[in-house]
């Protein structure tokens, strides 16, 4: 595969982990079953190794399954510690690879463990790894009711901005729309767009 990518004149700069398999339905890094948590961590390490084979120097963690669905469903202190510990272990496993957390307020879980820039900054600080940072997904930032430029400025103050997913959305869910597809208009023959 890497030869085909190279032959096409392309390069892989990074990969993203998603834990969509049924066993991770109630969490990957925050799953109440320690065996499932271990499986998620080891799968992530294998993903990093696969990325290295393609020359990737970035692994983005989208932890959509990590969180809870209703109040008092989880021991919040424990799932926070489990999530930060897992992220730290992954980052320590691959000091030569940048590990980036991409946050989202919810979906598929009702409440994500890392729902906004502030909690991500706290997680990065607590993990304490030089190769750890944050990816801003534009639609997720809007979904979190944040101002994208301000979120980026906060990341720059305390961490490293490792990725920027450019897409668009209406702000109340993860629409995943094309960049500048919300509120398009034409002005004097020049196409313009405003992001919601």
mmCIF file of N, CA and C in Angstrom, residues 93-192:
data_model
loop_
_atom_site.group_PDB
_atom_site.id
_atom_site.type_symbol
_atom_site.label_atom_id
_atom_site.label_comp_id
_atom_site.label_asym_id
_atom_site.label_seq_id
_atom_site.Cartn_x
_atom_site.Cartn_y
_atom_site.Cartn_z
ATOM 1 N N UNK A 93 4.560 5.340 24.593
ATOM 2 C CA UNK A 93 4.921 4.235 23.706
ATOM 3 C C UNK A 93 5.617 4.741 22.447
ATOM 4 N N UNK A 94 5.218 5.909 21.984
ATOM 5 C CA UNK A 94 5.707 6.422 20.698
ATOM 6 C C UNK A 94 6.214 7.853 20.832
ATOM 7 N N UNK A 95 7.343 8.069 21.512
ATOM 8 C CA UNK A 95 7.832 9.444 21.667
ATOM 9 C C UNK A 95 8.231 10.101 20.351
ATOM 10 N N UNK A 96 8.411 9.293 19.301
ATOM 11 C CA UNK A 96 8.777 9.812 17.976
ATOM 12 C C UNK A 96 7.563 10.204 17.144
ATOM 13 N N UNK A 97 6.364 9.954 17.673
ATOM 14 C CA UNK A 97 5.118 10.239 16.955
ATOM 15 C C UNK A 97 4.319 11.252 17.771
ATOM 16 N N UNK A 98 3.770 12.259 17.108
ATOM 17 C CA UNK A 98 2.881 13.202 17.785
ATOM 18 C C UNK A 98 1.529 12.533 18.002
ATOM 19 N N UNK A 99 1.012 12.633 19.217
ATOM 20 C CA UNK A 99 -0.286 12.068 19.576
ATOM 21 C C UNK A 99 -1.216 13.244 19.855
ATOM 22 N N UNK A 100 -2.331 13.284 19.151
ATOM 23 C CA UNK A 100 -3.227 14.429 19.230
ATOM 24 C C UNK A 100 -4.633 13.999 19.626
ATOM 25 N N UNK A 101 -5.220 14.704 20.582
ATOM 26 C CA UNK A 101 -6.596 14.444 21.004
ATOM 27 C C UNK A 101 -7.525 15.349 20.204
ATOM 28 N N UNK A 102 -8.510 14.739 19.561
ATOM 29 C CA UNK A 102 -9.562 15.500 18.866
ATOM 30 C C UNK A 102 -10.828 15.406 19.705
ATOM 31 N N UNK A 103 -11.318 16.531 20.163
ATOM 32 C CA UNK A 103 -12.473 16.514 21.053
ATOM 33 C C UNK A 103 -13.788 16.720 20.308
ATOM 34 N N UNK A 104 -14.860 16.370 21.017
ATOM 35 C CA UNK A 104 -16.219 16.543 20.499
ATOM 36 C C UNK A 104 -17.151 16.493 21.711
ATOM 37 N N UNK A 105 -18.157 17.365 21.798
ATOM 38 C CA UNK A 105 -19.006 17.392 22.987
ATOM 39 C C UNK A 105 -19.757 16.090 23.265
ATOM 40 N N UNK A 106 -20.290 15.479 22.225
ATOM 41 C CA UNK A 106 -21.005 14.212 22.372
ATOM 42 C C UNK A 106 -21.142 13.561 21.000
ATOM 43 N N UNK A 107 -21.820 12.471 20.949
ATOM 44 C CA UNK A 107 -21.991 11.613 19.762
ATOM 45 C C UNK A 107 -20.750 10.753 19.567
ATOM 46 N N UNK A 108 -20.852 9.483 19.737
ATOM 47 C CA UNK A 108 -22.068 8.732 20.012
ATOM 48 C C UNK A 108 -22.506 8.749 21.481
ATOM 49 N N UNK A 109 -21.602 9.012 22.417
ATOM 50 C CA UNK A 109 -22.002 9.088 23.829
ATOM 51 C C UNK A 109 -22.715 10.413 24.074
ATOM 52 N N UNK A 110 -23.593 10.438 25.063
ATOM 53 C CA UNK A 110 -24.308 11.674 25.387
ATOM 54 C C UNK A 110 -23.364 12.742 25.934
ATOM 55 N N UNK A 111 -22.319 12.308 26.647
ATOM 56 C CA UNK A 111 -21.331 13.224 27.222
ATOM 57 C C UNK A 111 -19.942 12.639 26.997
ATOM 58 N N UNK A 112 -19.124 13.330 26.255
ATOM 59 C CA UNK A 112 -17.768 12.859 25.967
ATOM 60 C C UNK A 112 -16.835 13.169 27.129
ATOM 61 N N UNK A 113 -15.837 12.318 27.316
ATOM 62 C CA UNK A 113 -14.853 12.544 28.376
ATOM 63 C C UNK A 113 -14.042 13.810 28.098
ATOM 64 N N UNK A 114 -13.767 14.093 26.826
ATOM 65 C CA UNK A 114 -13.060 15.319 26.436
ATOM 66 C C UNK A 114 -13.984 16.115 25.517
ATOM 67 N N UNK A 115 -14.912 16.925 26.083
ATOM 68 C CA UNK A 115 -15.925 17.585 25.266
ATOM 69 C C UNK A 115 -15.531 18.935 24.676
ATOM 70 N N UNK A 116 -14.420 19.512 25.134
ATOM 71 C CA UNK A 116 -14.083 20.867 24.697
ATOM 72 C C UNK A 116 -12.587 21.113 24.841
ATOM 73 N N UNK A 117 -12.165 22.289 24.414
ATOM 74 C CA UNK A 117 -10.736 22.607 24.433
ATOM 75 C C UNK A 117 -10.190 22.633 25.859
ATOM 76 N N UNK A 118 -10.976 23.099 26.808
ATOM 77 C CA UNK A 118 -10.498 23.206 28.183
ATOM 78 C C UNK A 118 -10.170 21.848 28.776
ATOM 79 N N UNK A 119 -11.072 20.879 28.630
ATOM 80 C CA UNK A 119 -10.799 19.556 29.189
ATOM 81 C C UNK A 119 -9.628 18.891 28.470
ATOM 82 N N UNK A 120 -9.493 19.125 27.182
ATOM 83 C CA UNK A 120 -8.339 18.576 26.457
ATOM 84 C C UNK A 120 -7.041 19.173 26.971
ATOM 85 N N UNK A 121 -7.027 20.474 27.200
ATOM 86 C CA UNK A 121 -5.823 21.114 27.732
ATOM 87 C C UNK A 121 -5.465 20.551 29.106
ATOM 88 N N UNK A 122 -6.466 20.312 29.933
ATOM 89 C CA UNK A 122 -6.218 19.721 31.245
ATOM 90 C C UNK A 122 -5.664 18.305 31.096
ATOM 91 N N UNK A 123 -6.238 17.520 30.188
ATOM 92 C CA UNK A 123 -5.758 16.149 29.967
ATOM 93 C C UNK A 123 -4.318 16.141 29.471
ATOM 94 N N UNK A 124 -4.003 17.015 28.529
ATOM 95 C CA UNK A 124 -2.636 17.103 27.999
ATOM 96 C C UNK A 124 -1.673 17.488 29.120
ATOM 97 N N UNK A 125 -2.074 18.454 29.937
ATOM 98 C CA UNK A 125 -1.222 18.884 31.048
ATOM 99 C C UNK A 125 -1.001 17.746 32.043
ATOM 100 N N UNK A 126 -2.079 17.033 32.401
ATOM 101 C CA UNK A 126 -1.956 15.943 33.365
ATOM 102 C C UNK A 126 -1.144 14.779 32.805
ATOM 103 N N UNK A 127 -1.283 14.494 31.525
ATOM 104 C CA UNK A 127 -0.522 13.394 30.916
ATOM 105 C C UNK A 127 0.965 13.725 30.904
ATOM 106 N N UNK A 128 1.306 14.977 30.663
ATOM 107 C CA UNK A 128 2.681 15.435 30.773
ATOM 108 C C UNK A 128 3.654 14.885 29.745
ATOM 109 N N UNK A 129 3.211 14.682 28.520
ATOM 110 C CA UNK A 129 4.079 14.148 27.462
ATOM 111 C C UNK A 129 4.342 15.221 26.409
ATOM 112 N N UNK A 130 5.602 15.381 26.050
ATOM 113 C CA UNK A 130 5.992 16.430 25.098
ATOM 114 C C UNK A 130 5.407 16.214 23.712
ATOM 115 N N UNK A 131 5.078 14.975 23.368
ATOM 116 C CA UNK A 131 4.559 14.663 22.030
ATOM 117 C C UNK A 131 3.033 14.656 21.983
ATOM 118 N N UNK A 132 2.384 15.211 22.980
ATOM 119 C CA UNK A 132 0.925 15.204 23.067
ATOM 120 C C UNK A 132 0.378 16.598 22.785
ATOM 121 N N UNK A 133 -0.693 16.670 21.992
ATOM 122 C CA UNK A 133 -1.313 17.944 21.661
ATOM 123 C C UNK A 133 -2.775 17.765 21.300
ATOM 124 N N UNK A 134 -3.311 18.729 20.572
ATOM 125 C CA UNK A 134 -4.750 18.780 20.298
ATOM 126 C C UNK A 134 -5.002 19.027 18.819
ATOM 127 N N UNK A 135 -6.028 18.349 18.303
ATOM 128 C CA UNK A 135 -6.555 18.601 16.964
ATOM 129 C C UNK A 135 -7.887 19.323 17.110
ATOM 130 N N UNK A 136 -8.053 20.398 16.380
ATOM 131 C CA UNK A 136 -9.332 21.108 16.342
ATOM 132 C C UNK A 136 -10.081 20.698 15.088
ATOM 133 N N UNK A 137 -11.239 20.110 15.268
ATOM 134 C CA UNK A 137 -12.164 19.834 14.177
ATOM 135 C C UNK A 137 -13.126 21.019 14.165
ATOM 136 N N UNK A 138 -13.146 21.770 13.076
ATOM 137 C CA UNK A 138 -13.901 23.023 13.028
ATOM 138 C C UNK A 138 -15.362 22.827 13.446
ATOM 139 N N UNK A 139 -16.026 21.798 12.896
ATOM 140 C CA UNK A 139 -17.431 21.563 13.243
ATOM 141 C C UNK A 139 -17.583 21.159 14.705
ATOM 142 N N UNK A 140 -16.628 20.394 15.242
ATOM 143 C CA UNK A 140 -16.696 20.015 16.655
ATOM 144 C C UNK A 140 -16.520 21.239 17.550
ATOM 145 N N UNK A 141 -15.649 22.159 17.154
ATOM 146 C CA UNK A 141 -15.442 23.386 17.927
ATOM 147 C C UNK A 141 -16.741 24.194 17.962
ATOM 148 N N UNK A 142 -17.397 24.327 16.811
ATOM 149 C CA UNK A 142 -18.691 25.017 16.777
ATOM 150 C C UNK A 142 -19.714 24.285 17.633
ATOM 151 N N UNK A 143 -19.712 22.956 17.538
ATOM 152 C CA UNK A 143 -20.617 22.094 18.290
ATOM 153 C C UNK A 143 -20.424 22.304 19.798
ATOM 154 N N UNK A 144 -19.187 22.559 20.213
ATOM 155 C CA UNK A 144 -18.874 22.805 21.627
ATOM 156 C C UNK A 144 -19.190 24.245 22.035
ATOM 157 N N UNK A 145 -19.788 25.001 21.113
ATOM 158 C CA UNK A 145 -20.140 26.404 21.349
ATOM 159 C C UNK A 145 -18.904 27.248 21.655
ATOM 160 N N UNK A 146 -17.821 26.928 20.944
ATOM 161 C CA UNK A 146 -16.575 27.661 21.101
ATOM 162 C C UNK A 146 -16.305 28.492 19.849
ATOM 163 N N UNK A 147 -15.465 29.475 19.987
ATOM 164 C CA UNK A 147 -15.022 30.284 18.860
ATOM 165 C C UNK A 147 -13.724 29.655 18.358
ATOM 166 N N UNK A 148 -13.683 29.197 17.108
ATOM 167 C CA UNK A 148 -12.505 28.473 16.620
ATOM 168 C C UNK A 148 -11.177 29.198 16.829
ATOM 169 N N UNK A 149 -11.113 30.484 16.520
ATOM 170 C CA UNK A 149 -9.852 31.214 16.682
ATOM 171 C C UNK A 149 -9.442 31.294 18.150
ATOM 172 N N UNK A 150 -10.422 31.463 19.033
ATOM 173 C CA UNK A 150 -10.118 31.516 20.464
ATOM 174 C C UNK A 150 -9.641 30.158 20.958
ATOM 175 N N UNK A 151 -10.296 29.077 20.508
ATOM 176 C CA UNK A 151 -9.860 27.726 20.892
ATOM 177 C C UNK A 151 -8.420 27.490 20.453
ATOM 178 N N UNK A 152 -8.090 27.893 19.225
ATOM 179 C CA UNK A 152 -6.720 27.735 18.723
ATOM 180 C C UNK A 152 -5.736 28.552 19.559
ATOM 181 N N UNK A 153 -6.136 29.754 19.947
ATOM 182 C CA UNK A 153 -5.263 30.596 20.770
ATOM 183 C C UNK A 153 -5.020 29.967 22.139
ATOM 184 N N UNK A 154 -6.051 29.350 22.717
ATOM 185 C CA UNK A 154 -5.888 28.694 24.012
ATOM 186 C C UNK A 154 -4.969 27.480 23.895
ATOM 187 N N UNK A 155 -5.121 26.719 22.819
ATOM 188 C CA UNK A 155 -4.221 25.583 22.592
ATOM 189 C C UNK A 155 -2.787 26.082 22.483
ATOM 190 N N UNK A 156 -2.579 27.149 21.741
ATOM 191 C CA UNK A 156 -1.228 27.687 21.551
ATOM 192 C C UNK A 156 -0.609 28.165 22.869
ATOM 193 N N UNK A 157 -1.435 28.589 23.808
ATOM 194 C CA UNK A 157 -0.916 29.047 25.108
ATOM 195 C C UNK A 157 -0.387 27.900 25.953
ATOM 196 N N UNK A 158 -1.051 26.731 25.881
ATOM 197 C CA UNK A 158 -0.757 25.656 26.821
ATOM 198 C C UNK A 158 -0.295 24.347 26.201
ATOM 199 N N UNK A 159 -0.405 24.222 24.893
ATOM 200 C CA UNK A 159 -0.126 22.939 24.257
ATOM 201 C C UNK A 159 0.361 23.188 22.844
ATOM 202 N N UNK A 160 0.138 22.204 21.982
ATOM 203 C CA UNK A 160 0.483 22.344 20.564
ATOM 204 C C UNK A 160 -0.737 21.983 19.729
ATOM 205 N N UNK A 161 -1.014 22.812 18.745
ATOM 206 C CA UNK A 161 -2.067 22.512 17.781
ATOM 207 C C UNK A 161 -1.458 21.574 16.753
ATOM 208 N N UNK A 162 -1.893 20.319 16.764
ATOM 209 C CA UNK A 162 -1.293 19.300 15.906
ATOM 210 C C UNK A 162 -2.113 19.007 14.666
ATOM 211 N N UNK A 163 -3.359 19.429 14.663
ATOM 212 C CA UNK A 163 -4.194 19.172 13.507
ATOM 213 C C UNK A 163 -5.365 20.122 13.462
ATOM 214 N N UNK A 164 -5.853 20.343 12.271
ATOM 215 C CA UNK A 164 -7.029 21.175 12.052
ATOM 216 C C UNK A 164 -7.862 20.500 10.978
ATOM 217 N N UNK A 165 -9.031 20.006 11.375
ATOM 218 C CA UNK A 165 -9.952 19.400 10.420
ATOM 219 C C UNK A 165 -10.885 20.498 9.931
ATOM 220 N N UNK A 166 -10.772 20.835 8.664
ATOM 221 C CA UNK A 166 -11.604 21.892 8.099
ATOM 222 C C UNK A 166 -12.875 21.291 7.524
ATOM 223 N N UNK A 167 -13.972 21.607 8.164
ATOM 224 C CA UNK A 167 -15.299 21.204 7.722
ATOM 225 C C UNK A 167 -16.259 22.269 8.235
ATOM 226 N N UNK A 168 -17.527 22.025 8.152
ATOM 227 C CA UNK A 168 -18.476 23.039 8.581
ATOM 228 C C UNK A 168 -19.669 22.365 9.229
ATOM 229 N N UNK A 169 -20.458 23.144 9.927
ATOM 230 C CA UNK A 169 -21.640 22.621 10.582
ATOM 231 C C UNK A 169 -22.488 23.756 11.114
ATOM 232 N N UNK A 170 -23.695 23.395 11.515
ATOM 233 C CA UNK A 170 -24.630 24.388 12.030
ATOM 234 C C UNK A 170 -24.395 24.677 13.507
ATOM 235 N N UNK A 171 -23.541 23.904 14.155
ATOM 236 C CA UNK A 171 -23.153 24.197 15.524
ATOM 237 C C UNK A 171 -23.849 23.396 16.601
ATOM 238 N N UNK A 172 -24.911 22.671 16.297
ATOM 239 C CA UNK A 172 -25.643 21.933 17.325
ATOM 240 C C UNK A 172 -25.485 20.422 17.210
ATOM 241 N N UNK A 173 -24.771 20.000 16.197
ATOM 242 C CA UNK A 173 -24.464 18.579 16.026
ATOM 243 C C UNK A 173 -23.286 18.491 15.073
ATOM 244 N N UNK A 174 -22.788 17.285 14.886
ATOM 245 C CA UNK A 174 -21.640 17.094 13.996
ATOM 246 C C UNK A 174 -22.156 16.881 12.580
ATOM 247 N N UNK A 175 -22.376 17.980 11.876
ATOM 248 C CA UNK A 175 -22.905 17.888 10.517
ATOM 249 C C UNK A 175 -21.870 17.357 9.537
ATOM 250 N N UNK A 176 -20.589 17.644 9.766
ATOM 251 C CA UNK A 176 -19.529 17.163 8.883
ATOM 252 C C UNK A 176 -19.670 17.653 7.454
ATOM 253 N N UNK A 177 -20.056 18.888 7.276
ATOM 254 C CA UNK A 177 -20.282 19.445 5.945
ATOM 255 C C UNK A 177 -18.975 19.920 5.324
ATOM 256 N N UNK A 178 -19.008 20.115 4.019
ATOM 257 C CA UNK A 178 -17.841 20.651 3.318
ATOM 258 C C UNK A 178 -17.502 22.038 3.859
ATOM 259 N N UNK A 179 -16.238 22.389 3.802
ATOM 260 C CA UNK A 179 -15.783 23.704 4.244
ATOM 261 C C UNK A 179 -16.612 24.788 3.564
ATOM 262 N N UNK A 180 -17.073 25.742 4.353
ATOM 263 C CA UNK A 180 -17.810 26.907 3.866
ATOM 264 C C UNK A 180 -19.107 26.557 3.144
ATOM 265 N N UNK A 181 -19.733 25.438 3.521
ATOM 266 C CA UNK A 181 -20.995 25.078 2.874
ATOM 267 C C UNK A 181 -22.204 25.635 3.618
ATOM 268 N N UNK A 182 -22.007 26.150 4.822
ATOM 269 C CA UNK A 182 -23.090 26.759 5.576
ATOM 270 C C UNK A 182 -23.183 28.227 5.169
ATOM 271 N N UNK A 183 -24.367 28.657 4.765
ATOM 272 C CA UNK A 183 -24.633 30.036 4.360
ATOM 273 C C UNK A 183 -23.806 30.520 3.167
ATOM 274 N N UNK A 184 -23.693 29.747 2.108
ATOM 275 C CA UNK A 184 -22.951 30.253 0.943
ATOM 276 C C UNK A 184 -23.733 31.386 0.270
ATOM 277 N N UNK A 185 -22.998 32.309 -0.335
ATOM 278 C CA UNK A 185 -23.643 33.393 -1.074
ATOM 279 C C UNK A 185 -22.660 33.905 -2.121
ATOM 280 N N UNK A 186 -23.167 34.631 -3.082
ATOM 281 C CA UNK A 186 -22.309 35.237 -4.107
ATOM 282 C C UNK A 186 -22.444 36.743 -3.992
ATOM 283 N N UNK A 187 -21.339 37.436 -4.102
ATOM 284 C CA UNK A 187 -21.324 38.885 -3.980
ATOM 285 C C UNK A 187 -20.471 39.429 -5.119
ATOM 286 N N UNK A 188 -21.099 40.151 -6.046
ATOM 287 C CA UNK A 188 -20.397 40.742 -7.196
ATOM 288 C C UNK A 188 -19.658 39.680 -7.996
ATOM 289 N N UNK A 189 -20.268 38.498 -8.083
ATOM 290 C CA UNK A 189 -19.667 37.438 -8.885
ATOM 291 C C UNK A 189 -18.547 36.691 -8.193
ATOM 292 N N UNK A 190 -18.200 37.081 -6.979
ATOM 293 C CA UNK A 190 -17.143 36.386 -6.236
ATOM 294 C C UNK A 190 -17.812 35.505 -5.195
ATOM 295 N N UNK A 191 -17.609 34.185 -5.277
ATOM 296 C CA UNK A 191 -18.241 33.307 -4.280
ATOM 297 C C UNK A 191 -17.651 33.555 -2.891
ATOM 298 N N UNK A 192 -18.513 33.758 -1.937
ATOM 299 C CA UNK A 192 -18.110 33.943 -0.547
ATOM 300 C C UNK A 192 -18.869 32.949 0.304
#
